[in-house]
Amino acid sequence: MSVVTNGEGSRDCADRTRPLRIWHCSHARTASNVLARQFRSHPQLAAKEYTFINAYLQGPERLSGLDMSERFPNADNATYQKGFNELQQYLAMIEQEGKTIFIKEHIYFMLDPRVLATEFPPFDSQPQEPCPKVVDQTAHGSSKDGESVNGSDIVQKTNPSVLPDSFIRTLSPIIQIRHPAISIPSYYRAGTQIGALEDLFKPQSLAGYTYAWSRITFDWFCEHVYPHRKDTPRGSNCWPLVVDGDDLVNDNERVISAICSLAGLDMNGITKEWDPASEEIKKKQPEHVKIFLSTLQASKGIIKSGLKAEDISVDKEAEKWIKEFGPEVGNRLKEVVEATMDHYLYLAQFRI
């Protein structure tokens, strides 16, 4: 089992003796499924994907304005506490086996709604909702959190997720991004095909179109776990890692090698080629899974995009969106892209 490090000779306040727990802090349409596919079958790892998606989409604690009941029926038992308990149980099992967990989760699936209300202008006028109460019920649960094993608030939780600080501190994040002019129209395009996420004028829809949460998460880890991370130049191999989706597919060997080096993983365990998903498998998948995984499932390996972030012009891309979606949606997409560019550029300066 790997243990936590942050690059040779670097300084950090992470517990170097504890088992490494990788959090693939993903975001829609950033080629995150490619990264997950390459690590999923690694013999040193055990993958756990989208633990909190049901709580986010269906559960009683989902944002009141996020109404997807027609597509995702309400599920009263799909709570964040239930998801966290399942994750903790899985962790205990695989770490007993000497494996490292590889958790894939979109940050906004587990976002504290109070962060949403205070950090995202479109939500300023929305009623502020309480953070779901999630308690670390394992023997390792810390009473220093405010989410103690007794369930009593002792210290205010500081991290931007719904989970306790004591647990989030044990994670080593890989934060994945991609130029908004590529990821956002792709997200919109896929969303319209399943009849969801297409409304660019509702705050609840916009929550999935911004890198604000990725930036807040990165900053939290830099402040509370890896305080010297921001002193390192771009390309440095340090937690939290930042991976750009186009770097991943265009320079795959370099990016994957950097991740494996920091995580202490054998490169020979990385999947570089695979069989396309069979029709039998796809028939069993929900429609939204088939749409969002369509390119990956049709592929046999890494497909280069040929895109470089520095060469992408938002104005030129906007002309394509207007032609494809019409002027109202095309211009709105441009506004949404421009609104999150600052967050993307901020994170991109730290990317591998």
Short mmCIF file of C-alpha atoms in Angstrom, two decimals:
data_model
loop_
_atom_site.label_atom_id
_atom_site.label_comp_id
_atom_site.label_asym_id
_atom_site.label_seq_id
_atom_site.Cartn_x
_atom_site.Cartn_y
_atom_site.Cartn_z
CA MET A 1 0.00 0.00 0.00
CA SER A 2 1.27 3.46 -0.88
CA VAL A 3 1.69 6.13 1.78
CA VAL A 4 1.31 9.89 1.44
CA THR A 5 4.19 11.89 0.03
CA ASN A 6 4.31 15.22 -1.72
CA GLY A 7 7.33 15.00 -3.95
CA GLU A 8 10.97 14.50 -3.08
CA GLY A 9 12.31 17.10 -0.68
CA SER A 10 9.02 18.97 -0.41
CA ARG A 11 7.46 20.15 2.83
CA ASP A 12 3.88 19.57 3.84
CA CYS A 13 1.76 18.89 6.92
CA ALA A 14 0.22 15.67 5.65
CA ASP A 15 0.61 12.49 7.67
CA ARG A 16 3.26 10.63 5.69
CA THR A 17 2.60 7.38 7.56
CA ARG A 18 -1.07 7.05 6.70
CA PRO A 19 -2.30 5.08 3.65
CA LEU A 20 -2.64 7.07 0.46
CA ARG A 21 -6.25 7.79 -0.51
CA ILE A 22 -6.60 9.30 -3.97
CA TRP A 23 -9.58 11.51 -4.69
CA HIS A 24 -10.06 12.04 -8.40
CA CYS A 25 -11.86 15.38 -8.00
CA SER A 26 -13.47 15.29 -11.40
CA HIS A 27 -15.68 17.59 -13.43
CA ALA A 28 -18.01 16.81 -16.30
CA ARG A 29 -16.56 16.69 -19.82
CA THR A 30 -12.89 17.04 -18.82
CA ALA A 31 -11.88 13.56 -20.10
CA SER A 32 -12.13 12.41 -16.47
CA ASN A 33 -13.55 9.06 -17.58
CA VAL A 34 -10.39 8.46 -19.59
CA LEU A 35 -8.23 8.97 -16.51
CA ALA A 36 -10.50 6.75 -14.43
CA ARG A 37 -10.46 4.06 -17.13
CA GLN A 38 -6.67 3.96 -17.11
CA PHE A 39 -6.43 3.53 -13.33
CA ARG A 40 -9.55 1.43 -12.68
CA SER A 41 -7.91 -1.97 -13.19
CA HIS A 42 -4.56 -1.15 -11.61
CA PRO A 43 -3.64 -4.04 -9.27
CA GLN A 44 -2.52 -1.65 -6.50
CA LEU A 45 -5.81 0.24 -6.56
CA ALA A 46 -9.48 -0.27 -5.71
CA ALA A 47 -11.84 2.11 -7.52
CA LYS A 48 -14.97 3.69 -6.05
CA GLU A 49 -16.95 5.94 -8.37
CA TYR A 50 -19.79 8.43 -7.82
CA THR A 51 -20.63 7.44 -4.26
CA PHE A 52 -22.76 10.56 -3.73
CA ILE A 53 -24.51 10.92 -7.08
CA ASN A 54 -27.77 9.42 -5.76
CA ALA A 55 -27.82 11.80 -2.79
CA TYR A 56 -27.15 14.69 -5.17
CA LEU A 57 -29.83 13.76 -7.72
CA GLN A 58 -32.44 11.81 -5.77
CA GLY A 59 -32.01 12.09 -2.05
CA PRO A 60 -33.95 14.16 0.48
CA GLU A 61 -30.92 16.42 1.03
CA ARG A 62 -30.50 17.42 -2.62
CA LEU A 63 -30.74 21.11 -3.41
CA SER A 64 -34.39 22.10 -3.38
CA GLY A 65 -34.01 23.83 -6.75
CA LEU A 66 -32.47 20.75 -8.36
CA ASP A 67 -35.62 19.08 -9.57
CA MET A 68 -34.87 16.02 -11.66
CA SER A 69 -37.69 13.94 -10.23
CA GLU A 70 -39.09 13.12 -13.66
CA ARG A 71 -35.83 11.46 -14.69
CA PHE A 72 -34.51 10.41 -11.27
CA PRO A 73 -37.28 9.36 -8.85
CA ASN A 74 -36.93 10.57 -5.29
CA ALA A 75 -35.22 8.16 -2.93
CA ASP A 76 -35.64 8.93 0.75
CA ASN A 77 -32.79 6.61 1.74
CA ALA A 78 -30.24 8.18 -0.64
CA THR A 79 -28.63 10.37 2.01
CA TYR A 80 -25.09 11.68 2.19
CA GLN A 81 -24.64 9.81 5.48
CA LYS A 82 -25.55 6.53 3.80
CA GLY A 83 -23.10 7.18 0.97
CA PHE A 84 -20.37 8.12 3.44
CA ASN A 85 -20.97 4.98 5.51
CA GLU A 86 -20.69 2.82 2.39
CA LEU A 87 -17.47 4.58 1.40
CA GLN A 88 -15.99 4.09 4.87
CA GLN A 89 -16.89 0.40 4.87
CA TYR A 90 -15.30 -0.07 1.45
CA LEU A 91 -12.19 1.80 2.58
CA ALA A 92 -11.77 -0.41 5.62
CA MET A 93 -12.06 -3.54 3.49
CA ILE A 94 -9.64 -2.58 0.72
CA GLU A 95 -7.05 -1.03 3.03
CA GLN A 96 -7.08 -4.25 5.03
CA GLU A 97 -6.13 -5.91 1.75
CA GLY A 98 -3.24 -3.48 1.32
CA LYS A 99 -4.76 -1.59 -1.62
CA THR A 100 -5.03 2.14 -2.28
CA ILE A 101 -8.46 3.65 -2.88
CA PHE A 102 -9.11 5.64 -6.05
CA ILE A 103 -12.26 7.69 -5.44
CA LYS A 104 -13.84 9.38 -8.45
CA GLU A 105 -16.40 12.03 -7.58
CA HIS A 106 -17.50 15.29 -9.19
CA ILE A 107 -16.95 17.96 -6.56
CA TYR A 108 -20.43 19.45 -7.00
CA PHE A 109 -22.01 16.06 -6.15
CA MET A 110 -20.80 16.53 -2.57
CA LEU A 111 -20.73 20.30 -2.23
CA ASP A 112 -21.84 22.02 0.96
CA PRO A 113 -24.90 24.08 -0.13
CA ARG A 114 -23.71 26.93 2.09
CA VAL A 115 -20.62 27.23 -0.10
CA LEU A 116 -22.90 27.28 -3.12
CA ALA A 117 -24.90 30.13 -1.62
CA THR A 118 -21.95 32.26 -0.54
CA GLU A 119 -19.43 31.69 -3.32
CA PHE A 120 -21.55 31.61 -6.47
CA PRO A 121 -23.32 34.86 -7.46
CA PRO A 122 -26.28 33.19 -9.26
CA PHE A 123 -27.28 31.70 -5.91
CA ASP A 124 -27.26 34.98 -3.99
CA SER A 125 -31.03 35.27 -4.31
CA GLN A 126 -31.70 31.61 -3.50
CA PRO A 127 -32.82 30.46 -0.03
CA GLN A 128 -29.77 29.22 1.86
CA GLU A 129 -30.01 25.56 2.71
CA PRO A 130 -28.37 23.78 5.65
CA CYS A 131 -25.43 21.46 5.14
CA PRO A 132 -26.47 17.80 5.42
CA LYS A 133 -25.26 16.37 8.71
CA VAL A 134 -22.61 13.77 7.94
CA VAL A 135 -20.84 12.11 10.87
CA ASP A 136 -17.72 9.96 10.83
CA GLN A 137 -19.04 6.87 12.59
CA THR A 138 -15.87 4.80 12.36
CA ALA A 139 -13.49 4.18 15.23
CA HIS A 140 -11.20 6.76 13.62
CA GLY A 141 -13.82 9.53 13.64
CA SER A 142 -12.34 12.68 15.11
CA SER A 143 -14.10 14.75 17.76
CA LYS A 144 -12.08 17.75 16.55
CA ASP A 145 -14.30 18.31 13.55
CA GLY A 146 -17.64 19.57 14.59
CA GLU A 147 -18.93 16.39 12.96
CA SER A 148 -17.80 14.23 15.86
CA VAL A 149 -18.78 10.63 16.45
CA ASN A 150 -21.25 11.92 19.05
CA GLY A 151 -22.91 14.09 16.43
CA SER A 152 -22.35 17.30 18.39
CA ASP A 153 -20.87 20.41 16.87
CA ILE A 154 -17.52 21.20 18.46
CA VAL A 155 -15.56 23.05 15.79
CA GLN A 156 -16.93 24.56 12.60
CA LYS A 157 -16.33 22.41 9.51
CA THR A 158 -14.05 24.27 7.11
CA ASN A 159 -13.86 22.20 3.92
CA PRO A 160 -16.25 22.94 1.01
CA SER A 161 -17.81 19.47 0.87
CA VAL A 162 -20.53 17.94 3.03
CA LEU A 163 -18.01 15.51 4.55
CA PRO A 164 -16.12 15.94 7.84
CA ASP A 165 -12.76 17.71 7.83
CA SER A 166 -11.17 14.70 9.54
CA PHE A 167 -11.97 12.54 6.51
CA ILE A 168 -11.28 15.09 3.77
CA ARG A 169 -7.83 15.70 5.26
CA THR A 170 -6.93 12.07 4.55
CA LEU A 171 -7.45 12.47 0.79
CA SER A 172 -4.87 13.34 -1.84
CA PRO A 173 -6.70 15.06 -4.72
CA ILE A 174 -6.24 14.93 -8.47
CA ILE A 175 -8.26 17.93 -9.66
CA GLN A 176 -9.21 17.61 -13.31
CA ILE A 177 -10.00 20.59 -15.53
CA ARG A 178 -10.30 21.38 -19.22
CA HIS A 179 -10.62 24.62 -21.15
CA PRO A 180 -14.19 25.86 -20.57
CA ALA A 181 -14.69 26.54 -24.28
CA ILE A 182 -14.37 22.78 -24.79
CA SER A 183 -15.92 21.31 -21.64
CA ILE A 184 -18.95 23.57 -21.21
CA PRO A 185 -20.54 23.27 -24.68
CA SER A 186 -19.84 19.54 -24.53
CA TYR A 187 -21.67 19.34 -21.19
CA TYR A 188 -24.58 21.31 -22.58
CA ARG A 189 -24.70 19.17 -25.72
CA ALA A 190 -24.77 15.92 -23.75
CA GLY A 191 -27.30 17.31 -21.30
CA THR A 192 -29.76 18.25 -24.02
CA GLN A 193 -29.64 14.70 -25.37
CA ILE A 194 -30.97 13.32 -22.09
CA GLY A 195 -33.40 16.16 -21.44
CA ALA A 196 -31.53 17.52 -18.42
CA LEU A 197 -29.03 20.25 -17.57
CA GLU A 198 -29.93 22.22 -20.68
CA ASP A 199 -31.32 25.30 -18.96
CA LEU A 200 -28.48 27.81 -18.95
CA PHE A 201 -30.57 30.44 -17.19
CA LYS A 202 -31.25 28.59 -13.92
CA PRO A 203 -28.71 28.82 -11.09
CA GLN A 204 -29.19 25.14 -10.29
CA SER A 205 -28.07 24.19 -13.79
CA LEU A 206 -25.14 26.58 -13.76
CA ALA A 207 -23.63 24.89 -10.69
CA GLY A 208 -22.24 22.16 -12.92
CA TYR A 209 -20.75 24.56 -15.46
CA THR A 210 -18.18 26.30 -13.26
CA TYR A 211 -14.71 25.45 -11.95
CA ALA A 212 -15.36 27.60 -8.87
CA TRP A 213 -15.77 24.47 -6.71
CA SER A 214 -12.58 22.91 -8.04
CA ARG A 215 -10.70 26.11 -7.23
CA ILE A 216 -12.17 26.36 -3.73
CA THR A 217 -11.26 22.72 -3.10
CA PHE A 218 -7.70 23.24 -4.36
CA ASP A 219 -7.27 26.29 -2.14
CA TRP A 220 -8.65 24.47 0.89
CA PHE A 221 -6.13 21.65 0.53
CA CYS A 222 -3.32 24.14 0.02
CA GLU A 223 -4.29 25.98 3.18
CA HIS A 224 -5.07 23.04 5.46
CA VAL A 225 -3.08 20.04 4.20
CA TYR A 226 -0.34 21.04 1.75
CA PRO A 227 0.60 24.62 2.70
CA HIS A 228 3.64 24.85 0.43
CA ARG A 229 1.88 23.69 -2.72
CA LYS A 230 1.43 27.17 -4.15
CA ASP A 231 5.16 27.81 -3.90
CA THR A 232 5.80 25.17 -6.55
CA PRO A 233 5.92 26.08 -10.26
CA ARG A 234 3.78 24.55 -12.95
CA GLY A 235 4.82 21.02 -13.73
CA SER A 236 5.86 20.22 -10.16
CA ASN A 237 4.80 16.83 -8.93
CA CYS A 238 2.92 17.75 -5.75
CA TRP A 239 -0.44 17.15 -4.10
CA PRO A 240 -2.97 18.36 -4.91
CA LEU A 241 -2.31 17.51 -8.53
CA VAL A 242 -4.06 19.43 -11.32
CA VAL A 243 -4.61 17.62 -14.62
CA ASP A 244 -5.89 19.25 -17.80
CA GLY A 245 -7.97 16.89 -19.94
CA ASP A 246 -6.26 17.85 -23.18
CA ASP A 247 -2.82 17.34 -21.63
CA LEU A 248 -4.03 13.91 -20.53
CA VAL A 249 -5.04 12.73 -24.00
CA ASN A 250 -2.34 14.52 -26.01
CA ASP A 251 0.62 13.80 -23.71
CA ASN A 252 -0.71 10.78 -21.88
CA GLU A 253 2.58 9.11 -21.01
CA ARG A 254 3.95 12.21 -19.28
CA VAL A 255 0.79 12.95 -17.29
CA ILE A 256 0.19 9.36 -16.19
CA SER A 257 3.86 8.92 -15.32
CA ALA A 258 3.73 12.01 -13.09
CA ILE A 259 0.66 10.71 -11.24
CA CYS A 260 2.17 7.25 -10.76
CA SER A 261 5.46 8.69 -9.55
CA LEU A 262 3.81 10.78 -6.86
CA ALA A 263 1.37 8.04 -5.84
CA GLY A 264 3.97 5.28 -5.81
CA LEU A 265 2.14 3.27 -8.46
CA ASP A 266 3.69 0.91 -10.99
CA MET A 267 3.24 2.26 -14.52
CA ASN A 268 2.89 -1.31 -15.76
CA GLY A 269 -0.51 -1.46 -14.09
CA ILE A 270 -1.93 1.38 -16.18
CA THR A 271 -4.47 0.45 -18.85
CA LYS A 272 -3.50 1.90 -22.23
CA GLU A 273 -5.78 -0.10 -24.53
CA TRP A 274 -9.21 -1.66 -24.05
CA ASP A 275 -12.05 -3.25 -25.96
CA PRO A 276 -15.02 -1.08 -26.98
CA ALA A 277 -18.12 -1.65 -24.88
CA SER A 278 -20.29 -4.41 -26.31
CA GLU A 279 -23.88 -3.85 -27.36
CA GLU A 280 -24.92 -6.21 -24.57
CA ILE A 281 -23.27 -3.97 -21.97
CA LYS A 282 -24.71 -0.78 -23.44
CA LYS A 283 -28.23 -2.20 -23.50
CA LYS A 284 -28.08 -2.51 -19.71
CA GLN A 285 -26.90 1.06 -19.18
CA PRO A 286 -29.16 4.05 -18.43
CA GLU A 287 -29.47 6.46 -21.34
CA HIS A 288 -27.45 9.20 -19.64
CA VAL A 289 -24.53 6.80 -19.05
CA LYS A 290 -24.47 5.78 -22.72
CA ILE A 291 -24.46 9.42 -23.83
CA PHE A 292 -21.81 10.68 -21.44
CA LEU A 293 -19.55 7.67 -22.10
CA SER A 294 -20.22 7.36 -25.82
CA THR A 295 -16.74 8.36 -27.04
CA LEU A 296 -14.90 6.32 -24.42
CA GLN A 297 -17.04 3.23 -24.94
CA ALA A 298 -16.52 3.30 -28.70
CA SER A 299 -12.74 3.69 -28.37
CA LYS A 300 -9.91 1.18 -28.05
CA GLY A 301 -7.52 3.50 -26.27
CA ILE A 302 -6.45 7.13 -25.92
CA ILE A 303 -7.76 9.43 -28.66
CA LYS A 304 -5.76 12.60 -29.00
CA SER A 305 -7.77 15.81 -29.22
CA GLY A 306 -5.04 17.83 -30.89
CA LEU A 307 -6.16 20.82 -28.80
CA LYS A 308 -3.92 23.15 -26.84
CA ALA A 309 -5.54 25.42 -24.29
CA GLU A 310 -3.40 28.39 -25.27
CA ASP A 311 -4.59 28.14 -28.88
CA ILE A 312 -8.31 28.17 -28.10
CA SER A 313 -10.23 31.37 -28.86
CA VAL A 314 -13.53 31.78 -27.02
CA ASP A 315 -14.78 34.21 -29.68
CA LYS A 316 -14.08 31.77 -32.50
CA GLU A 317 -15.64 28.88 -30.59
CA ALA A 318 -18.70 31.03 -29.85
CA GLU A 319 -19.31 31.42 -33.57
CA LYS A 320 -19.61 27.62 -33.76
CA TRP A 321 -22.05 27.51 -30.83
CA ILE A 322 -24.27 30.17 -32.39
CA LYS A 323 -24.34 28.17 -35.60
CA GLU A 324 -25.09 24.90 -33.78
CA PHE A 325 -27.53 26.06 -31.08
CA GLY A 326 -28.79 29.44 -32.30
CA PRO A 327 -27.88 32.95 -31.14
CA GLU A 328 -29.63 32.89 -27.76
CA VAL A 329 -28.00 29.70 -26.50
CA GLY A 330 -24.73 30.36 -28.32
CA ASN A 331 -24.28 33.76 -26.73
CA ARG A 332 -25.35 32.42 -23.35
CA LEU A 333 -22.74 29.66 -23.60
CA LYS A 334 -20.13 32.32 -24.26
CA GLU A 335 -21.19 34.18 -21.11
CA VAL A 336 -21.01 31.00 -19.03
CA VAL A 337 -17.58 30.13 -20.44
CA GLU A 338 -16.22 33.61 -19.77
CA ALA A 339 -17.62 33.56 -16.23
CA THR A 340 -15.50 30.54 -15.27
CA MET A 341 -12.35 31.32 -17.27
CA ASP A 342 -10.69 32.97 -14.29
CA HIS A 343 -11.12 29.81 -12.20
CA TYR A 344 -9.78 27.66 -15.03
CA LEU A 345 -6.72 29.85 -15.62
CA TYR A 346 -5.99 29.97 -11.91
CA LEU A 347 -5.95 26.17 -11.66
CA ALA A 348 -4.16 25.74 -14.97
CA GLN A 349 -1.07 27.49 -13.63
CA PHE A 350 -0.59 24.53 -11.27
CA ARG A 351 -1.28 21.73 -13.74
CA ILE A 352 1.14 18.88 -14.38
#
